[in-house]
Coordinates of C-alpha atoms and ligand atoms in Angstrom, one line a residue:
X113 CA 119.5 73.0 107.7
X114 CA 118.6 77.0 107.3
X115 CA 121.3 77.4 105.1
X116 CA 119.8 74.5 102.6
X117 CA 116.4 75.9 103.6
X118 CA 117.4 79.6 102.5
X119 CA 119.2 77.8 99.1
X120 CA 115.7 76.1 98.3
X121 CA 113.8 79.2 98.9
X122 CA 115.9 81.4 96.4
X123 CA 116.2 78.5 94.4
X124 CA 112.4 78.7 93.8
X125 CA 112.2 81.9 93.6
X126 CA 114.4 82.0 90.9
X127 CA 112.5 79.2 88.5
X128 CA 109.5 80.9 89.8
X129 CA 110.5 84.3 88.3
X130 CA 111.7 83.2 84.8
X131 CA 108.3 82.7 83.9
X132 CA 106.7 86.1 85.6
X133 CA 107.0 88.4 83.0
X134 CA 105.3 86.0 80.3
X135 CA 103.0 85.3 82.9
X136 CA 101.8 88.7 83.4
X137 CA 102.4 88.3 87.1
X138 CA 104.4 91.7 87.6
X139 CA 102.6 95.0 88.6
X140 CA 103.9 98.7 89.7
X141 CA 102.6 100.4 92.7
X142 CA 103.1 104.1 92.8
X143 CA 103.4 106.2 96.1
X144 CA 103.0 109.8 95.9
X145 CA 106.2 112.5 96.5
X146 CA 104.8 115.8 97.9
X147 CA 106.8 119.6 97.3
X148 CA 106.6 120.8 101.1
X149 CA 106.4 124.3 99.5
X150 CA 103.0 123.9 98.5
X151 CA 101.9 120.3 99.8
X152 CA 100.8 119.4 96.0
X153 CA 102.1 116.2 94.5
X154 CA 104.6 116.5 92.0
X155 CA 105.8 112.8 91.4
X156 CA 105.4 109.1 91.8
X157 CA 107.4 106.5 92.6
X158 CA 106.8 103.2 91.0
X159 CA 107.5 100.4 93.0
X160 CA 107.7 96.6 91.5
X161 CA 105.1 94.3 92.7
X162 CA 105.5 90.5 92.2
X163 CA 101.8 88.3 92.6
X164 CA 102.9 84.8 92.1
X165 CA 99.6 82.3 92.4
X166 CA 100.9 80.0 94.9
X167 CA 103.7 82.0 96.3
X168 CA 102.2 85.4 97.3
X169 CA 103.7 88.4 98.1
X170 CA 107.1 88.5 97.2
X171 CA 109.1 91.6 98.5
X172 CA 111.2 93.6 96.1
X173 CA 113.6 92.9 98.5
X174 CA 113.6 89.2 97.9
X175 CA 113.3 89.1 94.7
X176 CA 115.2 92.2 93.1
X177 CA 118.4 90.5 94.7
X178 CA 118.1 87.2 92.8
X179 CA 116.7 89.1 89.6
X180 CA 120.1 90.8 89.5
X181 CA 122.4 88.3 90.2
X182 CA 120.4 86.1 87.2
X183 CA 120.7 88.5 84.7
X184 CA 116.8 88.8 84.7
X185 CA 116.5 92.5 85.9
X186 CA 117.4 93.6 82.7
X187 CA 114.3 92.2 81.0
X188 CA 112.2 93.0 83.8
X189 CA 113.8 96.4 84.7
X190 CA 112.7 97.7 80.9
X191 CA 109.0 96.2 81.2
X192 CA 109.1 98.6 84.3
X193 CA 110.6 101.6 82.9
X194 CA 108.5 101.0 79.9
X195 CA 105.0 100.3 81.8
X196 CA 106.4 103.8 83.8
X197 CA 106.6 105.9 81.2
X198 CA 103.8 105.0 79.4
X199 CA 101.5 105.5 82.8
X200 CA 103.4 108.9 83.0
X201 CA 102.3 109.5 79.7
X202 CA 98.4 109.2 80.6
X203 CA 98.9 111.2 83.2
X204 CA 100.3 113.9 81.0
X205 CA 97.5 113.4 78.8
X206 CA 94.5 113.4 81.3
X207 CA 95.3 115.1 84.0
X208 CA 95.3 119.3 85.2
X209 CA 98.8 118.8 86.5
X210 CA 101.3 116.3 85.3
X211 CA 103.5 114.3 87.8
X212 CA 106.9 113.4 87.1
X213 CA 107.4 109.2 87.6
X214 CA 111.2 107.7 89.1
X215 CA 112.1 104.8 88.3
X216 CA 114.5 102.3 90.3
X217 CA 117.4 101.3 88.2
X218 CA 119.7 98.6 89.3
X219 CA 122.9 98.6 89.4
X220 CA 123.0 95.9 86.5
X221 CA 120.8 98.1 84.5
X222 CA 123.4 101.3 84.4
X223 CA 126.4 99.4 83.6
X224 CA 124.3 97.7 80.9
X225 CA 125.6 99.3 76.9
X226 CA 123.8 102.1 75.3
X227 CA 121.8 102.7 78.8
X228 CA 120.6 106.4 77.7
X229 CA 120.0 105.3 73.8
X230 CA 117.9 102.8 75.7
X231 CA 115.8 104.6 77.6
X232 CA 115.3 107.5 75.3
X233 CA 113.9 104.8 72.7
X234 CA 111.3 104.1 75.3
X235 CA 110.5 107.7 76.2
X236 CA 110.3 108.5 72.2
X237 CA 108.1 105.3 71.4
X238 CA 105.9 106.8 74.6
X239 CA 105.9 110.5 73.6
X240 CA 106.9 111.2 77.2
X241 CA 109.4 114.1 77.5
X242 CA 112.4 113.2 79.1
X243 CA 111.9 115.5 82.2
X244 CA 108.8 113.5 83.5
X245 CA 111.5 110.7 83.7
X246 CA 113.4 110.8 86.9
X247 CA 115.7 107.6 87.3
X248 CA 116.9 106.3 90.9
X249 CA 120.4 105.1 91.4
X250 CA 121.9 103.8 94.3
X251 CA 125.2 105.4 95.7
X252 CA 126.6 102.1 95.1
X253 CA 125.8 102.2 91.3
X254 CA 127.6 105.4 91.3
X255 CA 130.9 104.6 93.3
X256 CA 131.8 101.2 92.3
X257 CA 133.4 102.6 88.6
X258 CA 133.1 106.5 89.5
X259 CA 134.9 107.8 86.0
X260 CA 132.2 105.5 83.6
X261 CA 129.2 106.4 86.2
X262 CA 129.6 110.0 85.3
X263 CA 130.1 109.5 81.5
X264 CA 126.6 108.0 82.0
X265 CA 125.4 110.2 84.0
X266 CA 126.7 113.2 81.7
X267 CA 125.0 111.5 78.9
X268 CA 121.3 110.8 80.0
X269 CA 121.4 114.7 81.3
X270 CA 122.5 115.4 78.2
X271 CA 119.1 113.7 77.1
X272 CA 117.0 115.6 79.9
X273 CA 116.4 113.0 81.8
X274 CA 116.9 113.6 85.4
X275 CA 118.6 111.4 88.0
X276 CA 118.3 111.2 92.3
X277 CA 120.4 109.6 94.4
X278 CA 118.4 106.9 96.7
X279 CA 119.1 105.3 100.0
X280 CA 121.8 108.4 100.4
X281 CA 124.1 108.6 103.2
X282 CA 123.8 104.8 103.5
X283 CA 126.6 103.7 101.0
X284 CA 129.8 105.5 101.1
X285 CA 129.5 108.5 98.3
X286 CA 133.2 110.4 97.9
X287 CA 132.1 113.8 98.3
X288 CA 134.1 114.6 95.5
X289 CA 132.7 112.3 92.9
X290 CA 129.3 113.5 94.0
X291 CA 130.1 117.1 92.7
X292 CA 130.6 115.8 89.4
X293 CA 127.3 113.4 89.3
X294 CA 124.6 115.1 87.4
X295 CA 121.8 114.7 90.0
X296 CA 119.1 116.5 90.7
X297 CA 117.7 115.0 94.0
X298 CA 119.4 113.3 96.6
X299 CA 116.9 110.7 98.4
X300 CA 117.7 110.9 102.3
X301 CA 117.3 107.6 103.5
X302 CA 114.3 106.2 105.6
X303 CA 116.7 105.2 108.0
X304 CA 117.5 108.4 109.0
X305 CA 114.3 109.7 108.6
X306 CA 112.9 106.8 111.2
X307 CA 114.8 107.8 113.9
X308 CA 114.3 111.6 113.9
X309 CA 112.2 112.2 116.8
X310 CA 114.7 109.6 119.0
X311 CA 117.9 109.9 117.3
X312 CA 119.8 113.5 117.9
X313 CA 122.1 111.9 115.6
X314 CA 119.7 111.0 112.8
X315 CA 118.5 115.0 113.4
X316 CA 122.7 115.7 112.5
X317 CA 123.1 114.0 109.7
X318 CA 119.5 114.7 107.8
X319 CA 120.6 118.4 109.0
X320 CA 124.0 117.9 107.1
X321 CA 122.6 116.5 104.2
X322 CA 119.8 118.8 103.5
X323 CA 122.7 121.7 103.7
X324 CA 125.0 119.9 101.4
X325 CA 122.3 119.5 98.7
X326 CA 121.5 123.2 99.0
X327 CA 125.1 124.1 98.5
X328 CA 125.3 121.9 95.6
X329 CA 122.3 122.9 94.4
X330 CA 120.6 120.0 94.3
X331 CA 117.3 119.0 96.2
X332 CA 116.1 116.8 98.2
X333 CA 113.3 114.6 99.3
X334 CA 113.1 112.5 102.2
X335 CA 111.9 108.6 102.2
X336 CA 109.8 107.1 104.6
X337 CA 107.9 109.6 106.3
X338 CA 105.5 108.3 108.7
X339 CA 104.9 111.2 111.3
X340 CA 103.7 114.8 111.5
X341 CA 106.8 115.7 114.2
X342 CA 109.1 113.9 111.4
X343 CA 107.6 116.2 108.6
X344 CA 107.6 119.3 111.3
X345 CA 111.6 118.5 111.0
X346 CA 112.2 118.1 107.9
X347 CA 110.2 121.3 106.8
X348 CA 111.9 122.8 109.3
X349 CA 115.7 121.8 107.7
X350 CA 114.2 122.9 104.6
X351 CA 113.9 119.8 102.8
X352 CA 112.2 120.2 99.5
X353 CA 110.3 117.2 98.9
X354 CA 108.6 114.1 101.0
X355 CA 107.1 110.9 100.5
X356 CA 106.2 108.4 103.0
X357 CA 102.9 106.6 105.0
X358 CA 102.0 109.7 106.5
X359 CA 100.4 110.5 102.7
X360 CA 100.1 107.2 101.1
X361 CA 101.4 103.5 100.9
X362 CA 102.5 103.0 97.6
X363 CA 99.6 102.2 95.8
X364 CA 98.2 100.0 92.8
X365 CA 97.2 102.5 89.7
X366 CA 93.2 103.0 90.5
X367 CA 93.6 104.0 94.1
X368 CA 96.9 106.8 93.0
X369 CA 94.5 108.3 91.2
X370 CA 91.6 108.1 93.6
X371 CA 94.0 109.4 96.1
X372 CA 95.1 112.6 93.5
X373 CA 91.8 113.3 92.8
X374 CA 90.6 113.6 96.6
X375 CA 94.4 115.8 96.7
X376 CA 92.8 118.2 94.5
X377 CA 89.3 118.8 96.6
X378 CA 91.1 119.7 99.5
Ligands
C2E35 P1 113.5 102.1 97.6 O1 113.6 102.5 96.2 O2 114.4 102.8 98.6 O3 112.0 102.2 98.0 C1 111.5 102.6 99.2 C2 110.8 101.5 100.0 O4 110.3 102.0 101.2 C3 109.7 100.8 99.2 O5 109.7 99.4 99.6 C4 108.5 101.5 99.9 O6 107.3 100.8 99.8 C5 108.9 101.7 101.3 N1 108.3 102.8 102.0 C6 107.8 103.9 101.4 N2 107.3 104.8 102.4 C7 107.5 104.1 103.6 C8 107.3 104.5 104.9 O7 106.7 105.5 105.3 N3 107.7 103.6 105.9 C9 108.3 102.4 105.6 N4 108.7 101.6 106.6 N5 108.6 102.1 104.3 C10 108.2 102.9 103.3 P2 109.5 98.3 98.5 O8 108.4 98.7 97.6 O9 109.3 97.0 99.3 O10 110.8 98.3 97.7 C11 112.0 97.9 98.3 C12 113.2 98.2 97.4 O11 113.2 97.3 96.3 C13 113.3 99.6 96.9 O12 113.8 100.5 97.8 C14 114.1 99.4 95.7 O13 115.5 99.4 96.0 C15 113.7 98.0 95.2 N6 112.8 98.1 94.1 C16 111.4 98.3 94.1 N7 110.9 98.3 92.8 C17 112.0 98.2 92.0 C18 112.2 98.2 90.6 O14 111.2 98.4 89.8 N8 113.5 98.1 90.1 C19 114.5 97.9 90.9 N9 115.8 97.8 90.3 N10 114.4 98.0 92.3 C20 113.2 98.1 92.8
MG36 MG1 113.7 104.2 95.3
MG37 MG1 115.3 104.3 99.2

């Protein structure tokens, strides 16, 4: 009975979401990513929101899934990276100090042909430059075809446009791959990150993967920061960059700016 419960669910879902991007249902969130050299904001994540009528909240998490598996991400992943960069591009425009915007790309996005002529189209049509454009890729995007993840990879930082590795240390990245991915960040996961104060293990391996980034040269920015003893930590370790509920939830595009604004009186 769950299992034809979980089937009708998904099964709804998926109907329910051919019709959301006509239907103007979709909507991106953005939550803040702070340097922890200066405590000024320096980015924003967009995060997809889904308002169906009758069916609420969706989570991402629900609904990405069956968005992939239906082909559909691809249509709805460039309305975000579009409706990104063109909100990156206001913020250029209007405000002192522009913030950079990351994107999340799925899986089924980066294996998709002609992914950088793609996305540069967008960032020419917006007249954003490519360096306010930070994609998100999943370890998992990156090690299931290694050799043709790094020609793309090679080819959109060819372009400028920069990538981060998210959920990292979750997946299982070959350390030797990961030297030859063009990345600028890695994105420790929240997993990690939740379990600092408790965990002396959690403390090891955000340790370890703050001081492999450094090596490589590449920075990093911890997800899911909710507490001033996990931030203590993390500055600490020397992690470059933070984002979490201890600054903001992610947030519709009135109240980011509300909250960058009252950023800038303090
Ligand atoms: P993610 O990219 O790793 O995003 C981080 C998730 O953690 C977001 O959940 C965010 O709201 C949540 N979060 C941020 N700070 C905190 C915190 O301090 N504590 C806790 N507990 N959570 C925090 P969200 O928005 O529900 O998104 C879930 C996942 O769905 C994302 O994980 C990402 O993989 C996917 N997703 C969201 N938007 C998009 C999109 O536009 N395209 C694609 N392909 N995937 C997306
Ligand atoms: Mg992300
Ligand atoms: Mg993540």
């Amino acid at each position: 009975a769950e299992m034809q419960q979980r089937s009708a669910r998904r099964l709804l879902l998926e109907n329910a979401l051919r019709h959301a991007l006509e239907r103007d249902q979709f909507e991106l969130y953005y939550q803040p990513q702070l340097s922890l050299q200066d405590g000024h904001v320096v980015g924003a994540e967009a995060l997809l929101r889904w308002h169906h009528p009758e069916l609420g909240p969706v989570s991402p998490a629900e609904f990405i899934p069956i968005a992939e598996e239906s082909g559909m991400i691809l249509a709805i992943g460039e309305w975000v990276l579009r409706t990104a960069v063109a909100q990156a591009k206001r913020w250029m425009d209007h405000a002192a100090a522009p913030i950079s915007v990351a994107v999340n790309l799925s899986a089924v996005q980066f294996r998709q042909a002609r992914l950088p002529e793609r996305v540069m189209q967008i960032l020419d049509q917006a007249g954003l430059p490519p360096e306010f454009l930070e994609l998100e890729l999943t370890e998992s995007v990156a090690m299931d075809a290694p050799l043709a993840a790094i020609e793309v990879m090679d080819e959109l930082h060819a372009r400028g446009i920069r990538m981060a590795i998210d959920d990292f240390g979750t997946g299982y990245s070959s350390l030797s791959y990961l030297r030859k991915f063009k990345v600028s960040k890695l994105k420790v996961d929240q997993s990690f990150v939740r379990d600092l104060s408790e965990d002396a293990e959690s403390r090891a391996i955000v340790t370890a993967i703050i001081t492999l980034a450094t090596s490589m040269g590449v920075k990093t920015i911890a997800e899911g920061v909710e507490t001033a003893s996990q931030l203590a930590f993390l500055r600490l370790q020397g992690c470059d960059l933070v984002q979490g509920y201890y600054f903001s939830k992610p947030l519709p595009v009135g109240q980011f700016e509300a909250y960058m604004r009252a950023q800038k009186q303090n």
